Amino acid sequence: MSDVIFEARNLTKKYKNQYALDDVSITLKKDRIYGFIGENGAGKSTLMKILAGLIFPTSGDMTFMGETDPAAIEKKRKSVGTMIEGPYIYPGYSVRQNVELQRLLVGNPDESATDRMIELVGLSDSRKKKAKKLSMGMKQRLGIAMAMVGNPRFLILDEPINGLDPKNIVTLRCMLKKINQDNDCTIFVSSHILSELYLLATDFIFIHKGKIIESVTHEQLEEKCSQYVFVRNNYIPETVTILEKYFPDINYKVETDDAIKIYGKPEIMTELSGYMMQAGITVSELSAKEMSLEEYFIGITGAERK
Ligand code: ADP
């Protein structure tokens, strides 16, 4: 059996003159946890809504759990749990009623699932509380319980960490890892807290201005993130000219008026040093350093380069 749960080929979503998704092709494999990373407006919610069947692409093809026909895909969506742009909860109903209603809606015959999910998200003490009286973090946890009560094989969570305090963030991380391992559930999760995603995800997909700019496994990212080249000198415009001329494919960022970071290619250090010497540039520092996921993201999107 194929280990692919979802595949998209050349998906676009156009709103008037703007592409929210622009020729997106991705493959999601079973039992992985995908961290979906992009700035505000990059197209994350749009792709998640398409995956969840809430909106439809303007063009492109999808295969979901082996099905390509839209009606067959829709049937398979019973095994998808979602929380996109906040939980859909009934404010006048209690925590338990909300989860129970969702269990019935998704047709999970296992009655014990309702209380198990409430327990899992740490809301047992508040199960009789009306949803409208919950704090933001508690509402978020209720949404996650509702997304999971159908025993999903595929869980789509848009910014689930929003509104959670540090303790709840750790609880959620452990919970998602457990669901992934125990229930063979593929998870597709977006968050702007990249350090948290780094601790959770097995794979990372970077989206920028509607385009997927990189898909990497945790191991690959660790390798890529591990180093960047740091250059300090008083000839930044000249150094930039060298970079553009000899290394046109690299990403770099001018940090200050005497420092540049060059992402992902520590092997260029010797060659770069040679070009700078040739140009008569005195270098006060040239070294390989460690990089955070945030820095890597800025590096590949070029977000702060302009
Ligand atoms: P993200 O979730 O990464 O913040 P979105 O997927 O919500 O980004 O949005 C991607 C782009 O599509 C944005 O420029 C947004 O303004 C636009 N967009 C999203 N939904 C609509 C809509 N219903 N009508 C028009 N434009 C939209």
Short mmCIF file of C-alpha atoms and ligand atoms in Angstrom, two decimals:
data_model
loop_
_atom_site.label_atom_id
_atom_site.label_comp_id
_atom_site.label_asym_id
_atom_site.label_seq_id
_atom_site.Cartn_x
_atom_site.Cartn_y
_atom_site.Cartn_z
CA MET A 1 0.00 0.00 0.00
CA SER A 2 1.16 3.50 -0.77
CA ASP A 3 2.55 5.52 2.08
CA VAL A 4 1.16 8.74 0.58
CA ILE A 5 -1.93 10.21 2.26
CA PHE A 6 -2.28 13.36 0.18
CA GLU A 7 -0.81 14.58 -3.04
CA ALA A 8 -1.45 17.89 -4.77
CA ARG A 9 -0.28 18.69 -8.27
CA ASN A 10 -0.19 22.23 -9.61
CA LEU A 11 -2.86 23.54 -7.26
CA THR A 12 -3.84 27.17 -7.63
CA LYS A 13 -6.39 29.26 -5.80
CA LYS A 14 -7.13 32.62 -7.31
CA TYR A 15 -9.11 35.42 -5.69
CA LYS A 16 -9.87 38.09 -8.29
CA ASN A 17 -6.41 39.05 -9.54
CA GLN A 18 -4.46 37.50 -6.70
CA TYR A 19 -3.11 33.98 -6.34
CA ALA A 20 -3.50 32.75 -2.74
CA LEU A 21 -1.87 29.51 -3.97
CA ASP A 22 0.32 29.50 -7.04
CA ASP A 23 1.13 26.15 -8.69
CA VAL A 24 1.50 24.19 -5.46
CA SER A 25 2.64 20.57 -5.63
CA ILE A 26 3.15 18.65 -2.39
CA THR A 27 3.18 15.08 -1.17
CA LEU A 28 2.19 14.23 2.41
CA LYS A 29 3.17 10.81 3.70
CA LYS A 30 1.33 8.73 6.27
CA ASP A 31 2.24 8.93 9.95
CA ARG A 32 4.37 12.06 9.62
CA ILE A 33 3.91 15.38 11.41
CA TYR A 34 4.20 18.26 8.95
CA GLY A 35 5.05 21.73 10.20
CA PHE A 36 3.61 24.30 7.78
CA ILE A 37 5.52 27.56 7.89
CA GLY A 38 4.83 30.90 6.22
CA GLU A 39 4.29 34.56 6.96
CA ASN A 40 0.80 36.05 7.37
CA GLY A 41 -0.97 35.94 4.02
CA ALA A 42 1.42 33.32 2.59
CA GLY A 43 -1.43 30.92 1.78
CA LYS A 44 -1.35 28.50 4.75
CA SER A 45 -5.05 28.65 5.64
CA THR A 46 -5.99 28.47 1.96
CA LEU A 47 -4.14 25.17 1.47
CA MET A 48 -5.46 23.81 4.77
CA LYS A 49 -9.03 24.69 3.77
CA ILE A 50 -8.56 22.93 0.42
CA LEU A 51 -7.18 19.86 2.23
CA ALA A 52 -10.19 19.92 4.55
CA GLY A 53 -12.67 20.34 1.67
CA LEU A 54 -13.88 23.73 2.94
CA ILE A 55 -12.96 25.50 -0.30
CA PHE A 56 -12.02 24.28 -3.76
CA PRO A 57 -8.94 25.03 -5.84
CA THR A 58 -9.23 27.12 -8.99
CA SER A 59 -7.16 24.51 -10.83
CA GLY A 60 -4.93 21.51 -10.19
CA ASP A 61 -5.33 17.87 -9.13
CA MET A 62 -5.50 16.15 -5.76
CA THR A 63 -5.21 12.59 -4.56
CA PHE A 64 -6.45 11.90 -1.05
CA MET A 65 -6.05 8.43 0.50
CA GLY A 66 -5.71 6.99 -3.01
CA GLU A 67 -8.82 8.71 -4.37
CA THR A 68 -8.85 11.34 -7.12
CA ASP A 69 -12.58 11.64 -7.79
CA PRO A 70 -14.01 14.60 -5.77
CA ALA A 71 -17.01 12.57 -4.52
CA ALA A 72 -14.74 9.71 -3.35
CA ILE A 73 -12.37 12.22 -1.71
CA GLU A 74 -15.34 13.72 0.13
CA LYS A 75 -16.22 10.30 1.60
CA LYS A 76 -12.66 9.84 2.84
CA ARG A 77 -12.85 13.21 4.57
CA LYS A 78 -14.75 11.48 7.39
CA SER A 79 -11.34 10.44 8.63
CA VAL A 80 -10.03 14.02 8.71
CA GLY A 81 -10.08 16.14 11.88
CA THR A 82 -9.73 19.89 11.41
CA MET A 83 -9.30 23.08 13.33
CA ILE A 84 -8.85 25.95 10.90
CA GLU A 85 -9.05 29.64 11.82
CA GLY A 86 -10.17 28.82 15.36
CA PRO A 87 -12.51 26.14 16.62
CA TYR A 88 -16.14 25.95 15.41
CA ILE A 89 -17.87 25.70 18.75
CA TYR A 90 -21.43 26.28 19.95
CA PRO A 91 -21.01 28.96 22.63
CA GLY A 92 -24.24 28.11 24.48
CA TYR A 93 -23.34 24.42 24.79
CA SER A 94 -21.09 22.92 27.45
CA VAL A 95 -17.63 21.55 26.73
CA ARG A 96 -18.96 17.99 26.87
CA GLN A 97 -21.99 18.77 24.68
CA ASN A 98 -19.75 20.32 22.04
CA VAL A 99 -17.44 17.30 21.89
CA GLU A 100 -20.36 14.83 22.05
CA LEU A 101 -22.15 16.64 19.21
CA GLN A 102 -19.03 16.51 17.11
CA ARG A 103 -18.60 12.78 17.83
CA LEU A 104 -22.13 12.17 16.56
CA LEU A 105 -21.60 14.44 13.55
CA VAL A 106 -18.50 12.56 12.42
CA GLY A 107 -20.18 9.22 13.18
CA ASN A 108 -17.75 7.76 15.70
CA PRO A 109 -19.73 4.98 17.45
CA ASP A 110 -17.28 4.82 20.37
CA GLU A 111 -19.15 6.68 23.14
CA SER A 112 -16.10 6.71 25.41
CA ALA A 113 -14.23 8.89 22.89
CA THR A 114 -15.96 12.07 24.12
CA ASP A 115 -14.68 11.90 27.70
CA ARG A 116 -11.30 10.54 26.60
CA MET A 117 -10.71 13.52 24.34
CA ILE A 118 -11.84 15.97 27.03
CA GLU A 119 -9.43 14.31 29.43
CA LEU A 120 -6.65 14.35 26.83
CA VAL A 121 -6.89 18.12 26.40
CA GLY A 122 -7.14 18.66 30.16
CA LEU A 123 -10.70 19.99 30.25
CA SER A 124 -12.29 17.31 32.49
CA ASP A 125 -12.84 19.76 35.34
CA SER A 126 -14.58 22.18 32.98
CA ARG A 127 -16.68 19.69 31.04
CA LYS A 128 -19.96 21.20 32.28
CA LYS A 129 -18.89 24.79 31.60
CA LYS A 130 -20.52 26.62 28.71
CA ALA A 131 -18.09 27.12 25.85
CA LYS A 132 -18.66 30.89 25.83
CA LYS A 133 -17.27 31.05 29.38
CA LEU A 134 -13.96 29.41 28.49
CA SER A 135 -10.71 31.31 28.21
CA MET A 136 -9.09 31.57 24.78
CA GLY A 137 -6.63 28.76 25.60
CA MET A 138 -9.42 26.51 26.86
CA LYS A 139 -11.48 27.18 23.70
CA GLN A 140 -8.45 26.23 21.67
CA ARG A 141 -8.13 22.95 23.60
CA LEU A 142 -11.85 22.29 23.15
CA GLY A 143 -11.37 22.77 19.40
CA ILE A 144 -8.56 20.24 19.41
CA ALA A 145 -10.69 17.70 21.34
CA MET A 146 -13.42 18.21 18.72
CA ALA A 147 -10.97 17.77 15.86
CA MET A 148 -9.78 14.50 17.37
CA VAL A 149 -13.00 12.90 18.57
CA GLY A 150 -13.61 11.19 15.23
CA ASN A 151 -10.37 9.21 15.59
CA PRO A 152 -8.94 10.93 12.52
CA ARG A 153 -6.26 9.43 10.30
CA PHE A 154 -5.36 12.93 9.22
CA LEU A 155 -5.41 15.96 11.51
CA ILE A 156 -5.25 19.52 10.15
CA LEU A 157 -4.54 22.18 12.76
CA ASP A 158 -4.16 25.85 11.86
CA GLU A 159 -2.22 27.70 14.57
CA PRO A 160 -3.34 25.39 17.42
CA ILE A 161 -0.83 26.92 19.82
CA ASN A 162 -2.44 30.37 19.64
CA GLY A 163 -3.65 31.45 23.04
CA LEU A 164 -2.05 28.59 24.95
CA ASP A 165 0.22 29.21 27.93
CA PRO A 166 3.66 27.55 28.01
CA LYS A 167 2.43 24.59 30.10
CA ASN A 168 -0.45 23.91 27.70
CA ILE A 169 1.90 24.19 24.73
CA VAL A 170 4.03 21.38 26.16
CA THR A 171 0.90 19.30 26.91
CA LEU A 172 -0.37 19.83 23.37
CA ARG A 173 2.98 18.84 21.88
CA CYS A 174 3.06 15.58 23.87
CA MET A 175 -0.57 14.92 22.99
CA LEU A 176 -0.04 15.39 19.26
CA LYS A 177 3.05 13.16 19.29
CA LYS A 178 1.06 10.47 21.10
CA ILE A 179 -1.86 10.68 18.64
CA ASN A 180 0.57 10.52 15.75
CA GLN A 181 2.28 7.41 17.12
CA ASP A 182 -0.62 5.52 18.74
CA ASN A 183 -3.33 6.26 16.18
CA ASP A 184 -1.18 6.29 13.00
CA CYS A 185 -2.47 9.78 12.42
CA THR A 186 -0.79 12.13 9.96
CA ILE A 187 -0.70 15.68 11.29
CA PHE A 188 -0.49 18.88 9.27
CA VAL A 189 0.03 21.82 11.59
CA SER A 190 0.81 25.49 11.09
CA SER A 191 2.27 27.80 13.68
CA HIS A 192 4.13 31.07 13.78
CA ILE A 193 6.02 29.80 16.84
CA LEU A 194 8.74 28.11 14.85
CA SER A 195 10.75 26.91 17.84
CA GLU A 196 7.69 24.94 18.96
CA LEU A 197 7.10 23.47 15.51
CA TYR A 198 10.74 22.43 15.45
CA LEU A 199 10.16 20.31 18.57
CA LEU A 200 7.03 18.72 17.14
CA ALA A 201 7.31 18.17 13.40
CA THR A 202 9.05 15.40 11.48
CA ASP A 203 8.87 17.39 8.24
CA PHE A 204 8.67 21.06 7.30
CA ILE A 205 6.95 22.74 4.38
CA PHE A 206 7.74 26.39 3.76
CA ILE A 207 5.26 28.53 1.83
CA HIS A 208 5.90 32.07 0.63
CA LYS A 209 3.57 34.25 -1.43
CA GLY A 210 1.43 31.25 -2.41
CA LYS A 211 4.36 29.09 -3.54
CA ILE A 212 5.93 26.13 -1.75
CA ILE A 213 9.54 27.16 -1.52
CA GLU A 214 10.93 24.18 0.38
CA SER A 215 9.92 20.76 1.77
CA VAL A 216 12.43 19.10 4.06
CA THR A 217 12.58 16.42 6.71
CA HIS A 218 13.59 17.31 10.25
CA GLU A 219 17.00 15.72 9.69
CA GLN A 220 17.59 17.68 6.47
CA LEU A 221 16.54 20.90 8.15
CA GLU A 222 18.80 20.23 11.10
CA GLU A 223 21.69 19.85 8.68
CA LYS A 224 20.79 22.97 6.71
CA CYS A 225 20.10 25.02 9.82
CA SER A 226 23.27 23.97 11.50
CA GLN A 227 25.47 26.49 9.82
CA TYR A 228 25.64 29.86 8.18
CA VAL A 229 28.62 31.92 7.16
CA PHE A 230 29.09 35.15 9.04
CA VAL A 231 31.16 37.88 7.37
CA ARG A 232 32.25 41.06 9.10
CA ASN A 233 34.14 43.77 7.20
CA ASN A 234 33.90 47.45 6.29
CA TYR A 235 33.24 46.74 2.59
CA ILE A 236 29.66 45.47 2.59
CA PRO A 237 28.60 46.86 -0.85
CA GLU A 238 31.71 45.31 -2.43
CA THR A 239 31.04 41.99 -0.63
CA VAL A 240 27.45 42.00 -1.87
CA THR A 241 28.72 42.53 -5.43
CA ILE A 242 30.99 39.49 -5.03
CA LEU A 243 28.12 37.39 -3.67
CA GLU A 244 25.76 38.38 -6.50
CA LYS A 245 28.46 37.78 -9.12
CA TYR A 246 29.99 34.50 -7.98
CA PHE A 247 27.22 32.91 -5.89
CA PRO A 248 23.97 34.01 -7.57
CA ASP A 249 21.91 31.19 -6.01
CA ILE A 250 22.70 31.79 -2.37
CA ASN A 251 20.51 33.59 0.15
CA TYR A 252 22.11 36.20 2.33
CA LYS A 253 21.10 39.01 4.59
CA VAL A 254 22.94 42.26 5.27
CA GLU A 255 22.72 42.35 9.08
CA THR A 256 24.33 45.69 9.84
CA ASP A 257 26.53 48.10 7.90
CA ASP A 258 29.51 45.84 8.59
CA ALA A 259 28.03 42.30 8.71
CA ILE A 260 26.40 39.77 6.36
CA LYS A 261 24.91 36.33 7.01
CA ILE A 262 25.06 33.78 4.18
CA TYR A 263 22.58 30.95 4.65
CA GLY A 264 22.96 27.23 4.15
CA LYS A 265 26.26 27.00 2.26
CA PRO A 266 29.22 26.86 4.63
CA GLU A 267 31.32 25.28 1.85
CA ILE A 268 31.57 28.62 0.03
CA MET A 269 33.74 30.07 2.81
CA THR A 270 37.15 29.35 1.28
CA GLU A 271 36.15 30.50 -2.20
CA LEU A 272 34.51 33.66 -0.83
CA SER A 273 37.60 34.42 1.22
CA GLY A 274 39.68 34.20 -1.99
CA TYR A 275 37.41 36.63 -3.89
CA MET A 276 37.45 39.11 -1.00
CA MET A 277 41.26 38.96 -0.84
CA GLN A 278 41.48 39.53 -4.61
CA ALA A 279 39.25 42.60 -4.21
CA GLY A 280 41.52 43.93 -1.45
CA ILE A 281 38.85 43.60 1.24
CA THR A 282 40.18 43.32 4.78
CA VAL A 283 37.98 40.84 6.65
CA SER A 284 37.66 41.17 10.42
CA GLU A 285 35.55 38.00 10.78
CA LEU A 286 34.66 35.06 8.55
CA SER A 287 33.16 32.11 10.38
CA ALA A 288 30.55 29.33 10.24
CA LYS A 289 27.84 29.68 12.90
CA GLU A 290 24.66 27.99 14.11
CA MET A 291 21.28 29.22 12.99
CA SER A 292 17.76 29.09 14.46
CA LEU A 293 14.70 27.99 12.46
CA GLU A 294 13.52 31.62 12.42
CA GLU A 295 16.79 32.73 10.88
CA TYR A 296 16.63 29.90 8.34
CA PHE A 297 13.09 30.92 7.37
CA ILE A 298 14.16 34.53 6.86
CA GLY A 299 17.10 33.25 4.83
CA ILE A 300 15.06 31.16 2.39
CA THR A 301 12.20 33.63 2.01
CA GLY A 302 14.52 36.60 1.76
CA ALA A 303 11.89 38.35 3.91
CA GLU A 304 14.27 40.91 5.34
CA ARG A 305 16.70 41.11 2.48
CA LYS A 306 15.17 44.04 0.65
P1 ADP B 1 -2.18 32.64 5.78
O1 ADP B 1 -3.08 31.59 6.34
O2 ADP B 1 -0.83 32.13 5.40
O3 ADP B 1 -2.08 33.86 6.65
P2 ADP B 1 -4.26 32.87 3.75
O4 ADP B 1 -4.28 31.53 3.12
O5 ADP B 1 -5.33 33.19 4.73
O6 ADP B 1 -2.81 33.15 4.38
O7 ADP B 1 -4.32 33.97 2.59
C1 ADP B 1 -3.51 33.95 1.44
C2 ADP B 1 -3.84 35.15 0.57
O8 ADP B 1 -5.15 34.99 0.01
C3 ADP B 1 -3.86 36.46 1.34
O9 ADP B 1 -3.33 37.47 0.51
C4 ADP B 1 -5.32 36.69 1.60
O10 ADP B 1 -5.61 38.07 1.70
C5 ADP B 1 -5.97 36.07 0.36
N1 ADP B 1 -7.32 35.53 0.68
C6 ADP B 1 -7.59 34.52 1.52
N2 ADP B 1 -8.93 34.27 1.55
C7 ADP B 1 -9.51 35.17 0.70
C8 ADP B 1 -10.86 35.44 0.28
N3 ADP B 1 -11.88 34.71 0.73
N4 ADP B 1 -11.04 36.44 -0.61
C9 ADP B 1 -10.01 37.14 -1.11
N5 ADP B 1 -8.71 36.95 -0.77
C10 ADP B 1 -8.46 35.99 0.12
#
